[in-house]
């Protein structure tokens, strides 16, 4: 009897995740991309907690060490979801950690960075379900943890995410609306940073994406193959929330949305289409900003750049403008 052939790699995601020919999944422990983290942590203190131990999911919680003249005042809350094509990533990776340090220090805000189940072991909509579960966990935890309660104003909650995390932020917005977690959480806005969205019909940015881009059309297709339910197309609402199969959101009372796109991102056109349909067809309060000269994930891969500074200023202004809006 001949020996069984050795399994070989069928799909590879940045060397961090490999799907083998026998169906097994191999994951590496090292982050897919490095990022610098300052020694003083930007004046922010943080801790890790298990938010869904049944799925081995953690959250990293951040708050400024000193709140200055407003030391006796509570500050807004940002629930953050990392990127990674629904397949890779963790809030503990240096790039995502650096982003949350900046948001906590410069907004300022209490930031909660939630991990979620990853594909292909857990296909969509598992990630979006975990997004909703994380918000429910926060609702239950709000008054129970003095570390959070002493600093956080739970009537001023924003949901944010980068790439796949931006997609999760959209689904949280659609599920809970403005008041679905109240009391004590009041959702004031959603921040979608280069949100992860694909579709069957190719956009110009997808057709013209250079092969050496940080995120390419081929990579998007690979993430979709690994994350979508069996038999689903790229128009599945989980991954194309403004596409032809997506449920209409006109009746959902959603908090304002900030969509930040990147000029050189393969997702640029998809993000613009999403913002346009949300605003023009479904009547949502949507602000769209496109940052020049940068590609997908620049905030995570280069969190201390001038364009990252611009992004943080955009988010800060959005939070200030909407933290007391009705």
CSV table of C-alpha atoms in Angstrom, one decimal:
chain,number,residue,atom,x,y,z
A,1,UNK,CA,0.0,0.0,0.0
A,2,UNK,CA,1.5,3.3,-1.1
A,3,UNK,CA,1.9,6.0,1.6
A,4,UNK,CA,-0.5,8.9,1.6
A,5,UNK,CA,0.9,11.9,-0.1
A,6,UNK,CA,2.1,14.8,2.0
A,7,UNK,CA,-0.4,17.6,2.3
A,8,UNK,CA,0.5,20.7,0.3
A,9,UNK,CA,-0.5,24.4,0.5
A,10,UNK,CA,-3.8,25.3,-1.3
A,11,UNK,CA,-4.2,28.8,0.0
A,12,UNK,CA,-1.7,31.1,1.7
A,13,UNK,CA,-2.4,34.4,3.5
A,14,UNK,CA,0.8,36.4,4.1
A,15,UNK,CA,2.5,33.3,5.4
A,16,UNK,CA,0.5,33.5,8.6
A,17,UNK,CA,-2.3,31.2,7.5
A,18,UNK,CA,-2.1,28.2,5.2
A,19,UNK,CA,-5.0,26.0,4.1
A,20,UNK,CA,-3.6,22.5,3.3
A,21,UNK,CA,-4.8,20.0,0.7
A,22,UNK,CA,-6.1,17.7,3.4
A,23,UNK,CA,-8.3,20.5,4.8
A,24,UNK,CA,-6.2,21.3,7.8
A,25,UNK,CA,-5.3,24.9,8.7
A,26,UNK,CA,-1.8,25.9,9.8
A,27,UNK,CA,-1.3,29.2,11.6
A,28,UNK,CA,1.9,31.0,12.4
A,29,UNK,CA,2.4,32.9,15.6
A,30,UNK,CA,4.2,36.0,14.1
A,31,UNK,CA,2.3,39.1,13.0
A,32,UNK,CA,2.1,39.5,9.2
A,33,UNK,CA,3.6,43.0,9.3
A,34,UNK,CA,5.7,45.0,11.8
A,35,UNK,CA,4.9,48.3,13.4
A,36,UNK,CA,6.7,50.5,15.9
A,37,UNK,CA,5.2,51.0,19.4
A,38,UNK,CA,6.6,53.9,21.6
A,39,UNK,CA,8.1,52.9,24.9
A,40,UNK,CA,5.8,55.2,26.8
A,41,UNK,CA,2.7,53.7,25.1
A,42,UNK,CA,1.6,57.3,24.2
A,43,UNK,CA,0.6,57.9,27.8
A,44,UNK,CA,-2.0,55.1,27.7
A,45,UNK,CA,-2.5,52.2,30.0
A,46,UNK,CA,-4.0,49.0,28.8
A,47,UNK,CA,-4.9,45.5,29.9
A,48,UNK,CA,-6.1,42.3,28.3
A,49,UNK,CA,-9.3,40.5,29.2
A,50,UNK,CA,-11.1,37.4,28.0
A,51,UNK,CA,-14.4,38.5,26.6
A,52,UNK,CA,-15.6,35.2,25.1
A,53,UNK,CA,-13.6,32.4,26.8
A,54,UNK,CA,-15.8,29.8,25.1
A,55,UNK,CA,-14.2,30.8,21.8
A,56,UNK,CA,-10.8,31.8,23.3
A,57,UNK,CA,-11.4,35.5,22.3
A,58,UNK,CA,-9.7,38.4,24.1
A,59,UNK,CA,-10.1,42.1,24.1
A,60,UNK,CA,-7.4,44.7,24.8
A,61,UNK,CA,-8.7,47.7,26.8
A,62,UNK,CA,-7.1,51.1,26.7
A,63,UNK,CA,-7.5,54.4,28.6
A,64,UNK,CA,-5.4,57.5,28.9
A,65,UNK,CA,-3.3,57.6,32.1
A,66,UNK,CA,-4.1,61.3,32.7
A,67,UNK,CA,-7.1,63.1,31.5
A,68,UNK,CA,-5.7,66.6,32.2
A,69,UNK,CA,-8.1,69.3,33.2
A,70,UNK,CA,-11.0,67.0,32.6
A,71,UNK,CA,-9.7,64.5,35.0
A,72,UNK,CA,-13.0,64.1,36.7
A,73,UNK,CA,-14.9,63.7,33.5
A,74,UNK,CA,-15.6,60.5,31.6
A,75,UNK,CA,-14.6,60.2,28.0
A,76,UNK,CA,-16.1,58.6,24.9
A,77,UNK,CA,-15.8,54.9,24.2
A,78,UNK,CA,-14.5,53.4,21.0
A,79,UNK,CA,-15.1,49.7,20.3
A,80,UNK,CA,-12.5,48.7,17.7
A,81,UNK,CA,-12.3,45.6,15.4
A,82,UNK,CA,-9.0,44.8,13.6
A,83,UNK,CA,-8.5,43.9,10.0
A,84,UNK,CA,-7.1,40.9,8.3
A,85,UNK,CA,-9.6,39.7,5.6
A,86,UNK,CA,-11.6,37.9,8.3
A,87,UNK,CA,-8.8,35.3,8.2
A,88,UNK,CA,-5.8,36.7,10.1
A,89,UNK,CA,-5.0,39.3,12.7
A,90,UNK,CA,-5.4,40.0,16.4
A,91,UNK,CA,-5.7,43.2,18.4
A,92,UNK,CA,-2.4,42.2,20.0
A,93,UNK,CA,-0.5,42.6,16.7
A,94,UNK,CA,1.8,45.7,16.9
A,95,UNK,CA,0.1,47.6,14.1
A,96,UNK,CA,-3.4,47.3,15.5
A,97,UNK,CA,-2.0,48.0,19.0
A,98,UNK,CA,-0.3,51.2,17.9
A,99,UNK,CA,-3.6,52.4,16.2
A,100,UNK,CA,-5.5,51.9,19.4
A,101,UNK,CA,-2.8,53.7,21.5
A,102,UNK,CA,-3.1,56.7,19.2
A,103,UNK,CA,-6.9,56.7,19.3
A,104,UNK,CA,-7.0,56.4,23.1
A,105,UNK,CA,-4.4,59.1,23.6
A,106,UNK,CA,-5.5,61.6,20.9
A,107,UNK,CA,-9.3,61.5,20.8
A,108,UNK,CA,-9.1,60.9,23.8
A,109,UNK,CA,-11.2,57.8,24.4
A,110,UNK,CA,-11.5,54.5,26.2
A,111,UNK,CA,-10.8,52.0,23.4
A,112,UNK,CA,-11.7,48.3,23.5
A,113,UNK,CA,-10.1,46.3,20.8
A,114,UNK,CA,-12.0,43.0,20.3
A,115,UNK,CA,-10.7,39.8,18.7
A,116,UNK,CA,-13.2,37.7,16.8
A,117,UNK,CA,-13.4,34.2,15.3
A,118,UNK,CA,-11.4,33.8,12.1
A,119,UNK,CA,-12.0,31.9,8.9
A,120,UNK,CA,-11.7,29.4,7.4
A,121,UNK,CA,-12.3,27.6,10.7
A,122,UNK,CA,-15.2,29.9,11.4
A,123,UNK,CA,-16.8,31.2,8.2
A,124,UNK,CA,-18.9,34.3,7.9
A,125,UNK,CA,-21.1,35.5,9.5
A,126,UNK,CA,-19.2,34.3,12.6
A,127,UNK,CA,-17.1,37.5,12.6
A,128,UNK,CA,-20.1,39.7,12.5
A,129,UNK,CA,-21.9,37.7,15.1
A,130,UNK,CA,-18.9,38.2,17.3
A,131,UNK,CA,-19.0,41.9,16.7
A,132,UNK,CA,-22.6,41.9,18.0
A,133,UNK,CA,-21.5,39.7,20.9
A,134,UNK,CA,-18.7,42.0,21.8
A,135,UNK,CA,-21.1,44.9,22.1
A,136,UNK,CA,-23.5,42.9,24.2
A,137,UNK,CA,-20.5,41.9,26.4
A,138,UNK,CA,-19.6,45.6,26.7
A,139,UNK,CA,-23.2,46.4,27.7
A,140,UNK,CA,-23.1,43.9,30.5
A,141,UNK,CA,-19.6,44.8,31.6
A,142,UNK,CA,-20.1,48.6,31.6
A,143,UNK,CA,-20.9,49.1,35.2
A,144,UNK,CA,-19.2,46.0,36.5
A,145,UNK,CA,-15.5,46.9,35.8
A,146,UNK,CA,-14.3,50.0,37.7
A,147,UNK,CA,-11.3,50.2,35.3
A,148,UNK,CA,-13.8,51.0,32.6
A,149,UNK,CA,-16.5,52.7,34.5
A,150,UNK,CA,-14.2,55.2,36.1
A,151,UNK,CA,-13.2,56.6,32.7
A,152,UNK,CA,-15.8,55.7,30.2
A,153,UNK,CA,-18.9,57.6,29.2
A,154,UNK,CA,-21.1,54.8,27.9
A,155,UNK,CA,-23.7,57.2,26.5
A,156,UNK,CA,-21.0,58.2,24.0
A,157,UNK,CA,-20.0,55.0,22.2
A,158,UNK,CA,-18.5,54.8,18.7
A,159,UNK,CA,-17.8,51.6,16.8
A,160,UNK,CA,-14.7,51.5,14.6
A,161,UNK,CA,-12.8,49.1,12.5
A,162,UNK,CA,-10.1,48.8,9.9
A,163,UNK,CA,-10.6,46.7,6.7
A,164,UNK,CA,-12.5,43.6,7.8
A,165,UNK,CA,-13.1,45.3,11.1
A,166,UNK,CA,-14.7,48.2,9.3
A,167,UNK,CA,-17.1,45.7,7.7
A,168,UNK,CA,-17.9,44.4,11.2
A,169,UNK,CA,-18.6,48.0,12.3
A,170,UNK,CA,-21.1,48.3,9.6
A,171,UNK,CA,-23.0,45.2,10.6
A,172,UNK,CA,-23.0,46.3,14.2
A,173,UNK,CA,-24.5,49.6,13.1
A,174,UNK,CA,-27.2,47.8,11.0
A,175,UNK,CA,-28.1,45.4,13.8
A,176,UNK,CA,-28.3,47.8,16.8
A,177,UNK,CA,-29.2,51.1,15.2
A,178,UNK,CA,-28.9,54.1,17.6
A,179,UNK,CA,-30.6,52.6,20.7
A,180,UNK,CA,-30.5,48.8,20.4
A,181,UNK,CA,-27.9,48.7,23.3
A,182,UNK,CA,-29.5,51.3,25.4
A,183,UNK,CA,-29.3,51.5,28.4
A,184,UNK,CA,-26.5,52.0,29.2
A,185,UNK,CA,-24.8,52.1,25.7
A,186,UNK,CA,-25.7,54.8,23.3
A,187,UNK,CA,-24.2,54.4,19.8
A,188,UNK,CA,-23.2,57.9,18.6
A,189,UNK,CA,-21.3,57.0,15.4
A,190,UNK,CA,-19.4,54.4,13.4
A,191,UNK,CA,-16.0,54.8,11.9
A,192,UNK,CA,-15.2,52.5,8.9
A,193,UNK,CA,-11.5,52.7,7.9
A,194,UNK,CA,-11.0,51.3,4.4
A,195,UNK,CA,-13.8,48.8,5.2
A,196,UNK,CA,-13.4,45.3,3.7
A,197,UNK,CA,-16.0,44.8,1.0
A,198,UNK,CA,-16.0,42.9,-2.3
A,199,UNK,CA,-18.5,42.0,-5.0
A,200,UNK,CA,-18.9,40.0,-8.2
A,201,UNK,CA,-18.7,42.9,-10.6
A,202,UNK,CA,-15.2,44.3,-10.8
A,203,UNK,CA,-14.6,48.0,-10.0
A,204,UNK,CA,-12.0,50.1,-11.8
A,205,UNK,CA,-9.8,50.0,-8.8
A,206,UNK,CA,-9.9,46.2,-8.7
A,207,UNK,CA,-9.2,45.9,-12.4
A,208,UNK,CA,-6.3,48.4,-12.2
A,209,UNK,CA,-4.8,47.3,-8.9
A,210,UNK,CA,-1.0,46.8,-9.2
A,211,UNK,CA,0.5,43.4,-8.4
A,212,UNK,CA,2.8,44.9,-5.7
A,213,UNK,CA,0.0,46.6,-3.7
A,214,UNK,CA,-0.3,45.8,0.0
A,215,UNK,CA,-3.7,44.4,-0.8
A,216,UNK,CA,-4.4,43.1,-4.3
A,217,UNK,CA,-7.5,41.9,-6.1
A,218,UNK,CA,-6.2,38.4,-6.0
A,219,UNK,CA,-5.8,38.6,-2.2
A,220,UNK,CA,-9.3,39.9,-1.9
A,221,UNK,CA,-10.6,36.9,-3.8
A,222,UNK,CA,-8.6,34.6,-1.6
A,223,UNK,CA,-9.9,36.1,1.6
A,224,UNK,CA,-13.5,35.8,0.1
A,225,UNK,CA,-12.9,32.1,-0.8
A,226,UNK,CA,-11.7,31.3,2.7
A,227,UNK,CA,-14.3,33.3,4.7
A,228,UNK,CA,-17.6,33.0,2.8
A,229,UNK,CA,-20.1,30.3,3.5
A,230,UNK,CA,-19.8,27.3,1.1
A,231,UNK,CA,-21.4,28.1,-2.2
A,232,UNK,CA,-21.8,31.9,-1.6
A,233,UNK,CA,-20.6,34.4,-4.1
A,234,UNK,CA,-18.8,37.7,-3.4
A,235,UNK,CA,-22.2,39.4,-3.4
A,236,UNK,CA,-23.1,37.8,-0.2
A,237,UNK,CA,-24.4,40.5,2.2
A,238,UNK,CA,-21.9,39.6,4.8
A,239,UNK,CA,-19.1,40.8,2.6
A,240,UNK,CA,-20.9,43.1,0.1
A,241,UNK,CA,-23.3,45.0,2.5
A,242,UNK,CA,-24.4,47.5,-0.2
A,243,UNK,CA,-24.5,45.0,-3.0
A,244,UNK,CA,-27.4,43.6,-5.0
A,245,UNK,CA,-28.2,40.9,-2.4
A,246,UNK,CA,-27.9,43.2,0.6
A,247,UNK,CA,-31.1,43.9,2.7
A,248,UNK,CA,-32.3,47.5,2.4
A,249,UNK,CA,-31.4,49.7,5.4
A,250,UNK,CA,-33.8,52.6,4.9
A,251,UNK,CA,-35.9,51.6,7.9
A,252,UNK,CA,-33.0,51.2,10.2
A,253,UNK,CA,-32.3,54.3,12.4
A,254,UNK,CA,-28.5,54.3,12.3
A,255,UNK,CA,-26.0,56.7,14.0
A,256,UNK,CA,-23.8,58.8,11.7
A,257,UNK,CA,-21.1,56.9,9.7
A,258,UNK,CA,-17.6,58.1,8.7
A,259,UNK,CA,-16.1,56.2,5.8
A,260,UNK,CA,-12.4,56.7,5.2
A,261,UNK,CA,-11.0,55.4,1.9
A,262,UNK,CA,-7.4,55.5,0.5
A,263,UNK,CA,-6.7,56.7,-3.0
A,264,UNK,CA,-4.4,53.8,-3.9
A,265,UNK,CA,-6.6,51.1,-2.3
A,266,UNK,CA,-8.1,48.3,-4.3
A,267,UNK,CA,-11.2,48.8,-2.1
A,268,UNK,CA,-11.5,52.5,-2.9
A,269,UNK,CA,-14.3,52.3,-5.4
A,270,UNK,CA,-16.2,49.7,-3.4
A,271,UNK,CA,-16.0,52.0,-0.3
A,272,UNK,CA,-17.2,55.0,-2.4
A,273,UNK,CA,-20.2,52.9,-3.7
A,274,UNK,CA,-21.1,51.9,-0.2
A,275,UNK,CA,-21.1,55.4,1.1
A,276,UNK,CA,-23.1,56.6,-1.9
A,277,UNK,CA,-25.8,54.0,-1.5
A,278,UNK,CA,-26.0,54.4,2.2
A,279,UNK,CA,-26.5,58.2,1.8
A,280,UNK,CA,-28.5,58.6,-1.4
A,281,UNK,CA,-30.7,55.5,-1.4
A,282,UNK,CA,-31.0,54.6,2.3
A,283,UNK,CA,-30.9,58.2,3.7
A,284,UNK,CA,-28.1,57.7,6.2
A,285,UNK,CA,-25.9,60.4,7.6
A,286,UNK,CA,-22.6,59.4,5.9
A,287,UNK,CA,-19.4,61.3,5.6
A,288,UNK,CA,-16.9,60.0,3.0
A,289,UNK,CA,-13.2,61.0,3.0
A,290,UNK,CA,-10.5,59.8,0.7
A,291,UNK,CA,-6.9,60.3,1.7
A,292,UNK,CA,-4.4,60.9,-1.2
A,293,UNK,CA,-1.3,59.0,-1.9
A,294,UNK,CA,-1.8,56.0,0.4
A,295,UNK,CA,-2.9,52.4,0.0
A,296,UNK,CA,-4.9,49.9,2.0
A,297,UNK,CA,-4.0,49.5,5.6
A,298,UNK,CA,-1.7,52.4,5.9
A,299,UNK,CA,-2.8,53.3,9.4
A,300,UNK,CA,-1.8,49.8,10.6
A,301,UNK,CA,1.4,49.4,8.6
A,302,UNK,CA,2.7,53.0,9.2
A,303,UNK,CA,0.7,54.3,12.2
A,304,UNK,CA,3.0,57.3,12.8
A,305,UNK,CA,3.0,58.8,9.3
A,306,UNK,CA,1.6,62.2,8.2
A,307,UNK,CA,-1.4,60.5,6.6
A,308,UNK,CA,-2.0,58.6,9.8
A,309,UNK,CA,-1.9,61.9,11.6
A,310,UNK,CA,-4.6,63.2,9.1
A,311,UNK,CA,-6.7,60.1,9.7
A,312,UNK,CA,-6.6,60.5,13.5
A,313,UNK,CA,-7.6,64.2,13.1
A,314,UNK,CA,-10.6,63.1,10.9
A,315,UNK,CA,-11.7,60.6,13.5
A,316,UNK,CA,-11.2,63.0,16.4
A,317,UNK,CA,-13.3,65.7,14.6
A,318,UNK,CA,-16.1,63.1,13.8
A,319,UNK,CA,-16.2,62.0,17.5
A,320,UNK,CA,-16.3,65.6,18.8
A,321,UNK,CA,-19.0,66.5,16.3
A,322,UNK,CA,-21.3,63.5,17.1
A,323,UNK,CA,-20.7,62.5,20.7
A,324,UNK,CA,-23.7,64.6,21.8
A,325,UNK,CA,-25.8,64.3,18.7
A,326,UNK,CA,-29.3,62.9,18.9
